[in-house]
Amino acid sequence: MDRNFMDEVIEEARQFTEKEIRPFAGDFEQNEQVPRELINKMAKRKYLAAPFPEEYGGLGLDPLYYGYLTEEIGKGCASTRALMTVHTSLVGETLLKWGTKEQKERYLRPMASGEKIAAFALSEPEVGTDAGSVKTSYIKEGNKYILNGKKKWITFGNLADIFIIIASEGKNISAFIAERDFGGITTKPIKGMMAGRAAYIAEIEINNLEIPEENLLGKIGGGFTFICNTALDYGRYSVAWAATAVAGAAVEEMVTYARHRTQFDQKIYKFQTIREIIANATTKYLTSKALCINAGNLRIQGSDEKVFQTTLAKYYSSKIAMEVTTDAIQVFGGNGCTSEYPVERLFREAKIFEIIEGTSQIQQEIISRYALSNFYRKKAKAQ
Amino acid sequence: MSQEDKIRNYIEKNLTVYDEEVTFTNDDNIFEKGFVNSLFAMKLLNFVEQEFQIDISDDDIDLKNFSSINNIINLINNKK
């Protein structure tokens, strides 16, 4: 893919975000929805299919540039960016990787055009981190699978037309592509969310949902090991950039405020303690971005290190997003504690990154295992 | 280095048991024996694709294909 073209896409996305998203993020939250018109505009610009190849209506961005795009949109509004995380990354890229030719033909183009919105249904009321224990069940009847169960915390679930649903039959965990039009799917919005209020987060009731056998994604029993792990890897990469975006937005807000706000007859950026906050926040933001860029480059290379480095980027970026947004509120003082300024929303959005796509505690497990394997010095055997 | 050695080295580098004396045969199921976890399956898949220059298709994503050194060698040979 031509680098100049991809640079242009990112610059255009920056302008689009500044004009169409960032000024309205607070309104989206208050109205509890990313407007359909905005989704349509994003689809028209092919943002909803940014990493898809052109044959499926995408922009063909490589993983690094898709990350840059996620950052631009994510700086404007976390709920709007969340659409890309679930629709484009978790569902779209997973279908691209493991879908059959027929599945790709049927679903990717309508997803690219925004005609169909997709969501990923893994979490359940009783199943979060222990994702291998899903209780939503399936049984095979003739040439159909019948699914029953409940899903929870499904981002864009209340708007979605297409779902990847993870279900189990005994020890086998499998993945299915379901359409709302199949019947058997009822969604209910989850109110009172701390963040992601505009992201159509829903509970899903699955009641005798009949799925044709050709909509099995991957193989029977491969739902967790291959489909979930692939989807969550794409999701983690997206969330790493999303958290970096929120940290970046918080740095922009704190710097802008510090240059305008006057106390003791001088702009507050002149105080050393404020400059220390700015310096530390900037270091964290740019370090986080460097980890995301590293993960992006490894993904382009197809390196087997890409999954671990993505985990590392997700862990670090979500941790520092929380720290940087906390510091941004400190710079704003009382003003940072009201919805009049965006840092209050950024602070709430940052917390979510430490939970979604694998909690920070699970990432720490993975990182510590990596260290225990890779940084161990074997004792030299005595001669 | 032979296919077998490359695969063995890679698995040994990624074991999630930290006993230096751990051993496994070419037919041992590394997942069932708890030597690695399910996350490793994706990493192993990426390694096999890159190291042996093959494309793993949706038809091949069966954990059995990645569960032992001999099964991985069979998968690679079938794809070549």
Tab-separated table of C-alpha atoms in Angstrom:
chain	number	residue	atom	x	y	z
A	1	MET	CA	0.000	0.000	0.000
A	2	ASP	CA	1.258	3.457	-0.957
A	3	ARG	CA	2.559	5.351	2.091
A	4	ASN	CA	1.534	8.747	0.727
A	5	PHE	CA	-2.025	7.523	0.340
A	6	MET	CA	-2.049	6.183	3.899
A	7	ASP	CA	-0.581	9.461	5.217
A	8	GLU	CA	-3.381	11.319	3.431
A	9	VAL	CA	-5.994	9.048	5.020
A	10	ILE	CA	-4.620	9.826	8.482
A	11	GLU	CA	-4.480	13.573	7.873
A	12	GLU	CA	-8.035	13.501	6.512
A	13	ALA	CA	-9.149	11.482	9.563
A	14	ARG	CA	-7.552	14.066	11.858
A	15	GLN	CA	-9.536	16.844	10.190
A	16	PHE	CA	-12.695	14.747	10.133
A	17	THR	CA	-12.361	14.032	13.859
A	18	GLU	CA	-11.783	17.694	14.726
A	19	LYS	CA	-14.833	18.736	12.703
A	20	GLU	CA	-17.320	15.898	13.085
A	21	ILE	CA	-16.460	14.017	16.277
A	22	ARG	CA	-14.437	15.783	18.971
A	23	PRO	CA	-16.708	18.819	19.471
A	24	PHE	CA	-19.735	16.552	19.882
A	25	ALA	CA	-18.365	13.690	22.007
A	26	GLY	CA	-20.033	15.069	25.139
A	27	ASP	CA	-23.368	15.317	23.304
A	28	PHE	CA	-23.073	11.741	22.040
A	29	GLU	CA	-22.578	10.637	25.617
A	30	GLN	CA	-25.539	12.645	26.855
A	31	ASN	CA	-27.768	11.264	24.089
A	32	GLU	CA	-26.332	7.774	24.747
A	33	GLN	CA	-25.626	7.073	21.114
A	34	VAL	CA	-23.107	7.651	18.384
A	35	PRO	CA	-25.426	9.141	15.740
A	36	ARG	CA	-26.248	6.953	12.778
A	37	GLU	CA	-25.370	9.859	10.439
A	38	LEU	CA	-21.836	9.890	11.830
A	39	ILE	CA	-21.519	6.127	11.353
A	40	ASN	CA	-22.671	6.580	7.759
A	41	LYS	CA	-20.099	9.326	7.196
A	42	MET	CA	-17.353	7.109	8.613
A	43	ALA	CA	-18.504	4.255	6.390
A	44	LYS	CA	-18.441	6.530	3.345
A	45	ARG	CA	-14.813	7.318	4.117
A	46	LYS	CA	-14.214	3.556	4.468
A	47	TYR	CA	-13.069	3.926	8.075
A	48	LEU	CA	-15.288	1.012	9.103
A	49	ALA	CA	-13.304	-1.199	6.755
A	50	ALA	CA	-9.946	0.550	7.002
A	51	PRO	CA	-7.806	-2.632	7.243
A	52	PHE	CA	-9.965	-4.647	4.806
A	53	PRO	CA	-8.579	-5.144	1.293
A	54	GLU	CA	-10.182	-3.094	-1.476
A	55	GLU	CA	-12.023	-6.160	-2.828
A	56	TYR	CA	-14.154	-6.057	0.342
A	57	GLY	CA	-14.695	-2.317	0.214
A	58	GLY	CA	-11.805	-1.393	2.487
A	59	LEU	CA	-8.961	1.092	2.444
A	60	GLY	CA	-6.289	-1.595	2.667
A	61	LEU	CA	-4.421	0.152	5.488
A	62	ASP	CA	-1.598	-1.864	6.989
A	63	PRO	CA	-1.782	-2.585	10.744
A	64	LEU	CA	0.412	0.390	11.653
A	65	TYR	CA	-1.691	2.898	9.735
A	66	TYR	CA	-4.873	1.290	10.993
A	67	GLY	CA	-3.449	1.992	14.444
A	68	TYR	CA	-2.821	5.629	13.538
A	69	LEU	CA	-6.413	5.886	12.303
A	70	THR	CA	-7.696	4.357	15.544
A	71	GLU	CA	-5.705	6.932	17.486
A	72	GLU	CA	-7.151	9.854	15.517
A	73	ILE	CA	-10.752	8.710	15.930
A	74	GLY	CA	-10.066	7.701	19.552
A	75	LYS	CA	-8.807	11.160	20.438
A	76	GLY	CA	-12.184	12.507	19.400
A	77	CYS	CA	-14.577	10.090	21.066
A	78	ALA	CA	-14.016	6.720	22.754
A	79	SER	CA	-17.518	5.445	21.937
A	80	THR	CA	-17.081	6.249	18.242
A	81	ARG	CA	-13.692	4.564	18.230
A	82	ALA	CA	-15.275	1.562	19.987
A	83	LEU	CA	-17.276	0.938	16.804
A	84	MET	CA	-14.001	0.368	14.973
A	85	THR	CA	-12.708	-1.901	17.745
A	86	VAL	CA	-15.680	-4.269	17.648
A	87	HIS	CA	-17.078	-3.910	14.139
A	88	THR	CA	-13.820	-3.562	12.211
A	89	SER	CA	-11.252	-5.324	14.413
A	90	LEU	CA	-12.944	-7.985	16.526
A	91	VAL	CA	-15.470	-9.063	13.913
A	92	GLY	CA	-14.180	-7.767	10.567
A	93	GLU	CA	-10.529	-8.729	10.879
A	94	THR	CA	-11.421	-12.088	12.447
A	95	LEU	CA	-13.747	-12.855	9.528
A	96	LEU	CA	-10.978	-11.839	7.153
A	97	LYS	CA	-8.548	-14.164	8.887
A	98	TRP	CA	-10.708	-17.229	9.489
A	99	GLY	CA	-13.942	-16.792	7.522
A	100	THR	CA	-14.691	-19.007	4.543
A	101	LYS	CA	-14.813	-17.360	1.119
A	102	GLU	CA	-18.624	-17.422	1.289
A	103	GLN	CA	-18.681	-15.862	4.765
A	104	LYS	CA	-16.367	-13.069	3.651
A	105	GLU	CA	-18.463	-12.431	0.548
A	106	ARG	CA	-21.682	-12.352	2.524
A	107	TYR	CA	-20.614	-10.156	5.440
A	108	LEU	CA	-17.578	-7.988	4.770
A	109	ARG	CA	-18.990	-5.714	2.070
A	110	PRO	CA	-22.185	-4.787	3.967
A	111	MET	CA	-19.993	-4.188	7.021
A	112	ALA	CA	-17.662	-1.963	5.020
A	113	SER	CA	-20.553	0.105	3.666
A	114	GLY	CA	-22.071	0.473	7.125
A	115	GLU	CA	-25.273	-1.191	5.914
A	116	LYS	CA	-24.654	-3.849	8.589
A	117	ILE	CA	-23.084	-3.217	11.983
A	118	ALA	CA	-21.311	-6.072	13.735
A	119	ALA	CA	-20.634	-6.929	17.384
A	120	PHE	CA	-18.668	-9.622	19.199
A	121	ALA	CA	-20.604	-11.594	21.791
A	122	LEU	CA	-18.300	-13.396	24.227
A	123	SER	CA	-18.840	-12.070	27.801
A	124	GLU	CA	-21.772	-13.299	29.852
A	125	PRO	CA	-23.391	-12.281	33.135
A	126	GLU	CA	-21.315	-14.949	34.941
A	127	VAL	CA	-18.343	-15.180	32.585
A	128	GLY	CA	-15.764	-12.431	32.156
A	129	THR	CA	-12.048	-13.147	32.297
A	130	ASP	CA	-12.643	-16.908	32.406
A	131	ALA	CA	-13.817	-16.757	28.818
A	132	GLY	CA	-13.308	-20.460	28.249
A	133	SER	CA	-16.255	-21.160	30.537
A	134	VAL	CA	-19.055	-19.652	28.453
A	135	LYS	CA	-22.450	-21.024	29.347
A	136	THR	CA	-24.292	-20.039	26.179
A	137	SER	CA	-24.946	-23.437	24.641
A	138	TYR	CA	-25.304	-24.869	21.170
A	139	ILE	CA	-26.540	-28.159	19.823
A	140	LYS	CA	-26.560	-29.424	16.262
A	141	GLU	CA	-29.967	-30.264	14.834
A	142	GLY	CA	-29.927	-31.369	11.198
A	143	ASN	CA	-28.112	-28.699	9.226
A	144	LYS	CA	-28.548	-26.028	11.899
A	145	TYR	CA	-27.060	-25.096	15.228
A	146	ILE	CA	-29.466	-24.050	17.968
A	147	LEU	CA	-28.097	-21.538	20.493
A	148	ASN	CA	-29.444	-20.532	23.899
A	149	GLY	CA	-28.027	-18.280	26.599
A	150	LYS	CA	-27.198	-14.747	27.639
A	151	LYS	CA	-24.431	-12.337	26.730
A	152	LYS	CA	-23.494	-9.152	28.555
A	153	TRP	CA	-21.388	-5.997	28.037
A	154	ILE	CA	-21.653	-6.340	24.263
A	155	THR	CA	-20.388	-3.096	22.756
A	156	PHE	CA	-22.624	-1.897	19.899
A	157	GLY	CA	-24.805	-4.904	20.712
A	158	ASN	CA	-27.960	-2.827	20.757
A	159	LEU	CA	-27.347	-1.567	17.233
A	160	ALA	CA	-25.694	-4.586	15.632
A	161	ASP	CA	-27.182	-6.582	12.783
A	162	ILE	CA	-24.462	-9.255	12.798
A	163	PHE	CA	-22.877	-11.022	15.772
A	164	ILE	CA	-20.030	-13.408	16.294
A	165	ILE	CA	-21.345	-15.512	19.166
A	166	ILE	CA	-19.173	-17.818	21.239
A	167	ALA	CA	-21.008	-20.848	22.632
A	168	SER	CA	-20.212	-24.213	24.136
A	169	GLU	CA	-21.314	-27.813	23.877
A	170	GLY	CA	-19.646	-29.703	26.699
A	171	LYS	CA	-15.910	-29.131	26.350
A	172	ASN	CA	-16.191	-27.787	22.815
A	173	ILE	CA	-16.293	-24.027	22.422
A	174	SER	CA	-17.254	-22.830	18.964
A	175	ALA	CA	-17.905	-19.552	17.175
A	176	PHE	CA	-20.937	-18.723	15.051
A	177	ILE	CA	-21.972	-15.870	12.818
A	178	ALA	CA	-25.522	-14.824	13.639
A	179	GLU	CA	-27.776	-12.254	12.038
A	180	ARG	CA	-30.368	-10.370	14.048
A	181	ASP	CA	-32.808	-11.257	11.275
A	182	PHE	CA	-32.453	-14.965	12.087
A	183	GLY	CA	-34.727	-14.287	15.085
A	184	GLY	CA	-33.982	-15.550	18.578
A	185	ILE	CA	-31.855	-12.497	19.485
A	186	THR	CA	-33.194	-9.824	21.835
A	187	THR	CA	-30.973	-6.948	22.932
A	188	LYS	CA	-31.431	-4.543	25.821
A	189	PRO	CA	-29.251	-1.447	26.374
A	190	ILE	CA	-27.231	-1.300	29.603
A	191	LYS	CA	-27.815	2.051	31.266
A	192	GLY	CA	-25.754	3.825	33.900
A	193	MET	CA	-22.373	2.936	32.404
A	194	MET	CA	-19.368	4.821	33.722
A	195	ALA	CA	-17.988	5.106	30.189
A	196	GLY	CA	-18.843	4.024	26.672
A	197	ARG	CA	-22.253	5.538	27.226
A	198	ALA	CA	-22.745	6.204	23.517
A	199	ALA	CA	-21.501	2.763	22.449
A	200	TYR	CA	-24.854	0.897	22.489
A	201	ILE	CA	-23.564	-1.532	25.160
A	202	ALA	CA	-26.162	-4.258	25.570
A	203	GLU	CA	-27.264	-7.470	27.173
A	204	ILE	CA	-28.296	-10.115	24.696
A	205	GLU	CA	-30.889	-12.786	25.239
A	206	ILE	CA	-30.398	-15.743	22.911
A	207	ASN	CA	-33.448	-17.917	22.700
A	208	ASN	CA	-33.503	-20.883	20.322
A	209	LEU	CA	-31.402	-18.955	17.828
A	210	GLU	CA	-31.143	-21.068	14.673
A	211	ILE	CA	-27.882	-20.699	12.807
A	212	PRO	CA	-27.293	-22.436	9.463
A	213	GLU	CA	-24.294	-24.784	9.574
A	214	GLU	CA	-22.403	-22.727	7.007
A	215	ASN	CA	-22.243	-19.943	9.607
A	216	LEU	CA	-19.931	-21.885	11.889
A	217	LEU	CA	-16.760	-19.774	12.070
A	218	GLY	CA	-13.654	-21.923	12.086
A	219	LYS	CA	-13.977	-25.475	13.301
A	220	ILE	CA	-16.101	-27.060	16.002
A	221	GLY	CA	-14.086	-26.750	19.189
A	222	GLY	CA	-11.845	-24.033	17.750
A	223	GLY	CA	-13.962	-21.170	19.045
A	224	PHE	CA	-11.805	-20.271	21.997
A	225	THR	CA	-8.308	-21.333	21.017
A	226	PHE	CA	-8.369	-19.845	17.546
A	227	ILE	CA	-11.357	-17.540	16.989
A	228	CYS	CA	-11.480	-15.839	20.403
A	229	ASN	CA	-7.740	-15.561	20.690
A	230	THR	CA	-7.521	-14.097	17.189
A	231	ALA	CA	-10.372	-11.671	17.815
A	232	LEU	CA	-9.020	-10.619	21.201
A	233	ASP	CA	-5.589	-10.079	19.692
A	234	TYR	CA	-7.101	-7.738	17.086
A	235	GLY	CA	-9.185	-6.158	19.836
A	236	ARG	CA	-6.164	-5.673	22.113
A	237	TYR	CA	-4.245	-4.011	19.325
A	238	SER	CA	-7.150	-1.631	18.759
A	239	VAL	CA	-7.549	-0.962	22.499
A	240	ALA	CA	-3.809	-0.299	22.876
A	241	TRP	CA	-4.147	2.484	20.317
A	242	ALA	CA	-7.439	3.618	21.851
A	243	ALA	CA	-5.855	4.029	25.288
A	244	THR	CA	-2.885	5.802	23.726
A	245	ALA	CA	-5.389	8.088	22.004
A	246	VAL	CA	-7.099	8.976	25.281
A	247	ALA	CA	-3.714	9.651	26.897
A	248	GLY	CA	-2.780	11.819	23.908
A	249	ALA	CA	-6.066	13.716	24.094
A	250	ALA	CA	-5.501	14.277	27.826
A	251	VAL	CA	-2.013	15.667	27.161
A	252	GLU	CA	-3.455	18.012	24.515
A	253	GLU	CA	-6.132	19.180	26.920
A	254	MET	CA	-3.743	19.738	29.839
A	255	VAL	CA	-1.224	21.629	27.697
A	256	THR	CA	-3.895	23.832	26.131
A	257	TYR	CA	-5.447	24.579	29.509
A	258	ALA	CA	-2.065	25.288	31.143
A	259	ARG	CA	-1.256	27.825	28.441
A	260	HIS	CA	-4.562	29.665	28.918
A	261	ARG	CA	-5.220	29.445	32.644
A	262	THR	CA	-3.885	32.296	34.786
A	263	GLN	CA	-3.232	32.044	38.546
A	264	PHE	CA	-1.038	34.339	40.643
A	265	ASP	CA	-0.884	36.664	37.597
A	266	GLN	CA	0.824	34.155	35.377
A	267	LYS	CA	-0.079	31.310	33.082
A	268	ILE	CA	0.011	28.082	35.056
A	269	TYR	CA	2.357	26.354	32.582
A	270	LYS	CA	5.092	28.589	34.054
A	271	PHE	CA	4.936	26.750	37.378
A	272	GLN	CA	7.532	23.998	37.638
A	273	THR	CA	5.148	21.558	39.293
A	274	ILE	CA	2.727	21.875	36.360
A	275	ARG	CA	5.597	21.459	33.906
A	276	GLU	CA	6.628	18.287	35.734
A	277	ILE	CA	3.118	16.891	35.279
A	278	ILE	CA	3.211	17.811	31.579
A	279	ALA	CA	6.663	16.269	31.121
A	280	ASN	CA	5.717	12.995	32.786
A	281	ALA	CA	2.400	12.747	30.949
A	282	THR	CA	4.096	13.409	27.615
A	283	THR	CA	6.751	10.763	28.315
A	284	LYS	CA	4.069	8.207	29.145
A	285	TYR	CA	1.974	9.066	26.085
A	286	LEU	CA	4.880	8.858	23.663
A	287	THR	CA	6.259	5.672	25.254
A	288	SER	CA	2.838	4.109	24.923
A	289	LYS	CA	2.655	5.188	21.284
A	290	ALA	CA	6.114	3.720	20.647
A	291	LEU	CA	4.944	0.342	21.993
A	292	CYS	CA	1.881	0.502	19.721
A	293	ILE	CA	4.071	1.353	16.725
A	294	ASN	CA	6.367	-1.547	17.582
A	295	ALA	CA	3.382	-3.912	17.763
A	296	GLY	CA	2.100	-2.520	14.441
A	297	ASN	CA	5.417	-3.112	12.712
A	298	LEU	CA	5.639	-6.673	14.070
A	299	ARG	CA	2.140	-7.297	12.751
A	300	ILE	CA	3.188	-6.080	9.314
A	301	GLN	CA	6.165	-8.461	9.441
A	302	GLY	CA	3.945	-11.342	10.609
A	303	SER	CA	6.324	-11.923	13.519
A	304	ASP	CA	5.342	-14.515	16.108
A	305	GLU	CA	6.242	-11.854	18.713
A	306	LYS	CA	3.311	-9.725	17.564
A	307	VAL	CA	0.781	-11.208	19.994
A	308	PHE	CA	3.008	-10.664	23.022
A	309	GLN	CA	4.103	-7.174	21.999
A	310	THR	CA	0.445	-6.262	21.429
A	311	THR	CA	-0.347	-7.501	24.942
A	312	LEU	CA	2.509	-5.392	26.307
A	313	ALA	CA	1.277	-2.304	24.428
A	314	LYS	CA	-2.289	-2.848	25.647
A	315	TYR	CA	-1.209	-3.302	29.259
A	316	TYR	CA	1.041	-0.269	29.301
A	317	SER	CA	-1.225	2.070	27.339
A	318	SER	CA	-4.272	1.311	29.489
A	319	LYS	CA	-2.233	1.840	32.657
A	320	ILE	CA	-0.806	5.172	31.552
A	321	ALA	CA	-4.132	6.374	30.096
A	322	MET	CA	-5.476	6.169	33.658
A	323	GLU	CA	-2.438	7.988	35.061
A	324	VAL	CA	-2.316	10.698	32.402
A	325	THR	CA	-6.035	11.463	32.575
A	326	THR	CA	-5.783	11.647	36.374
A	327	ASP	CA	-2.935	14.144	35.968
A	328	ALA	CA	-4.936	16.113	33.409
A	329	ILE	CA	-7.708	16.557	35.947
A	330	GLN	CA	-5.107	17.746	38.459
A	331	VAL	CA	-3.948	20.450	36.044
A	332	PHE	CA	-7.561	21.519	35.481
A	333	GLY	CA	-8.283	21.593	39.221
A	334	GLY	CA	-11.979	22.078	39.962
A	335	ASN	CA	-12.730	22.589	36.291
A	336	GLY	CA	-11.485	19.072	35.616
A	337	CYS	CA	-14.233	17.668	37.785
A	338	THR	CA	-17.125	18.842	35.630
A	339	SER	CA	-18.478	17.692	32.298
A	340	GLU	CA	-17.925	21.245	31.048
A	341	TYR	CA	-14.399	20.140	30.140
A	342	PRO	CA	-13.546	16.906	28.295
A	343	VAL	CA	-10.911	15.657	30.779
A	344	GLU	CA	-13.634	14.423	33.111
A	345	ARG	CA	-14.936	12.152	30.326
A	346	LEU	CA	-11.422	11.079	29.315
A	347	PHE	CA	-10.732	10.051	32.923
A	348	ARG	CA	-13.825	7.825	32.982
A	349	GLU	CA	-13.082	6.366	29.544
A	350	ALA	CA	-9.494	5.560	30.558
A	351	LYS	CA	-10.589	3.236	33.357
A	352	ILE	CA	-12.383	0.946	30.922
A	353	PHE	CA	-9.167	0.118	29.065
A	354	GLU	CA	-7.790	-1.627	32.153
A	355	ILE	CA	-10.753	-4.001	32.010
A	356	ILE	CA	-11.739	-4.695	28.409
A	357	GLU	CA	-10.021	-7.138	26.031
A	358	GLY	CA	-8.398	-8.817	29.021
A	359	THR	CA	-7.952	-7.133	32.377
A	360	SER	CA	-4.582	-5.670	33.332
A	361	GLN	CA	-4.193	-8.591	35.734
A	362	ILE	CA	-4.473	-11.091	32.887
A	363	GLN	CA	-1.984	-9.065	30.818
A	364	GLN	CA	0.383	-9.142	33.816
A	365	GLU	CA	0.050	-12.943	33.883
A	366	ILE	CA	1.009	-13.133	30.217
A	367	ILE	CA	3.871	-10.654	30.586
A	368	SER	CA	5.284	-12.386	33.654
A	369	ARG	CA	5.160	-15.767	31.904
A	370	TYR	CA	7.019	-14.239	28.975
A	371	ALA	CA	9.667	-12.928	31.357
A	372	LEU	CA	9.952	-16.235	33.228
A	373	SER	CA	10.574	-18.014	29.913
A	374	ASN	CA	12.656	-15.441	28.068
A	375	PHE	CA	14.743	-13.729	30.728
A	376	TYR	CA	15.799	-16.819	32.646
A	377	ARG	CA	19.554	-17.401	32.836
A	378	LYS	CA	20.341	-21.102	32.969
A	379	LYS	CA	23.083	-21.938	35.431
A	380	ALA	CA	26.223	-23.088	33.687
A	381	LYS	CA	26.826	-26.768	34.359
A	382	ALA	CA	29.864	-27.501	36.538
A	383	GLN	CA	32.813	-28.912	34.533
B	1	MET	CA	18.632	-27.234	12.070
B	2	SER	CA	15.955	-29.831	11.328
B	3	GLN	CA	12.210	-29.053	11.327
B	4	GLU	CA	11.904	-31.088	14.494
B	5	ASP	CA	14.670	-29.177	16.297
B	6	LYS	CA	13.266	-25.806	15.289
B	7	ILE	CA	9.823	-26.725	16.602
B	8	ARG	CA	11.180	-28.302	19.775
B	9	ASN	CA	13.360	-25.266	20.524
B	10	TYR	CA	10.437	-22.944	19.988
B	11	ILE	CA	8.128	-24.904	22.289
B	12	GLU	CA	10.841	-25.188	24.949
B	13	LYS	CA	11.344	-21.423	24.808
B	14	ASN	CA	7.646	-20.906	25.480
B	15	LEU	CA	6.897	-23.482	28.165
B	16	THR	CA	4.714	-22.246	30.981
B	17	VAL	CA	6.202	-24.742	33.421
B	18	TYR	CA	9.484	-23.567	34.792
B	19	ASP	CA	11.119	-26.829	35.722
B	20	GLU	CA	14.458	-27.092	33.923
B	21	GLU	CA	14.221	-30.841	33.837
B	22	VAL	CA	10.882	-31.001	32.002
B	23	THR	CA	10.975	-33.315	28.992
B	24	PHE	CA	8.456	-34.292	26.332
B	25	THR	CA	8.468	-36.663	23.409
B	26	ASN	CA	7.560	-35.822	19.825
B	27	ASP	CA	4.151	-37.382	20.385
B	28	ASP	CA	3.310	-35.763	23.742
B	29	ASN	CA	0.285	-33.468	23.683
B	30	ILE	CA	1.826	-30.229	24.997
B	31	PHE	CA	-1.564	-28.679	25.750
B	32	GLU	CA	-3.008	-31.635	27.634
B	33	LYS	CA	0.201	-32.037	29.641
B	34	GLY	CA	-0.103	-28.394	30.696
B	35	PHE	CA	3.283	-27.397	29.254
B	36	VAL	CA	1.717	-24.463	27.368
B	37	ASN	CA	-1.678	-22.744	27.468
B	38	SER	CA	-4.235	-22.104	24.756
B	39	LEU	CA	-2.849	-18.612	24.036
B	40	PHE	CA	0.300	-20.324	22.841
B	41	ALA	CA	-1.650	-22.012	20.039
B	42	MET	CA	-1.938	-18.695	18.159
B	43	LYS	CA	1.704	-17.889	18.757
B	44	LEU	CA	2.692	-21.340	17.546
B	45	LEU	CA	0.494	-20.906	14.480
B	46	ASN	CA	2.205	-17.599	13.659
B	47	PHE	CA	5.609	-19.199	14.189
B	48	VAL	CA	4.829	-22.150	11.924
B	49	GLU	CA	3.484	-19.862	9.172
B	50	GLN	CA	6.520	-17.618	9.278
B	51	GLU	CA	9.288	-20.138	9.911
B	52	PHE	CA	8.150	-22.696	7.343
B	53	GLN	CA	6.615	-20.276	4.828
B	54	ILE	CA	3.181	-21.889	4.722
B	55	ASP	CA	-0.340	-20.515	4.963
B	56	ILE	CA	-2.551	-22.053	7.616
B	57	SER	CA	-6.137	-21.972	6.344
B	58	ASP	CA	-9.415	-22.102	8.263
B	59	ASP	CA	-9.539	-25.840	7.481
B	60	ASP	CA	-6.355	-26.394	9.499
B	61	ILE	CA	-7.277	-24.565	12.692
B	62	ASP	CA	-7.742	-27.652	14.762
B	63	LEU	CA	-5.796	-27.764	18.034
B	64	LYS	CA	-4.852	-31.361	17.213
B	65	ASN	CA	-2.652	-30.075	14.387
B	66	PHE	CA	-0.564	-28.101	16.885
B	67	SER	CA	-0.690	-30.420	19.875
B	68	SER	CA	2.571	-32.341	19.394
B	69	ILE	CA	5.819	-31.965	17.508
B	70	ASN	CA	4.920	-34.810	15.163
B	71	ASN	CA	1.462	-33.369	14.436
B	72	ILE	CA	3.010	-30.003	13.585
B	73	ILE	CA	5.538	-31.682	11.277
B	74	ASN	CA	2.675	-33.538	9.565
B	75	LEU	CA	0.753	-30.294	9.112
B	76	ILE	CA	3.777	-28.585	7.576
B	77	ASN	CA	4.465	-31.491	5.240
B	78	ASN	CA	0.812	-31.633	4.155
B	79	LYS	CA	0.854	-27.919	3.331
B	80	LYS	CA	4.031	-28.086	1.242
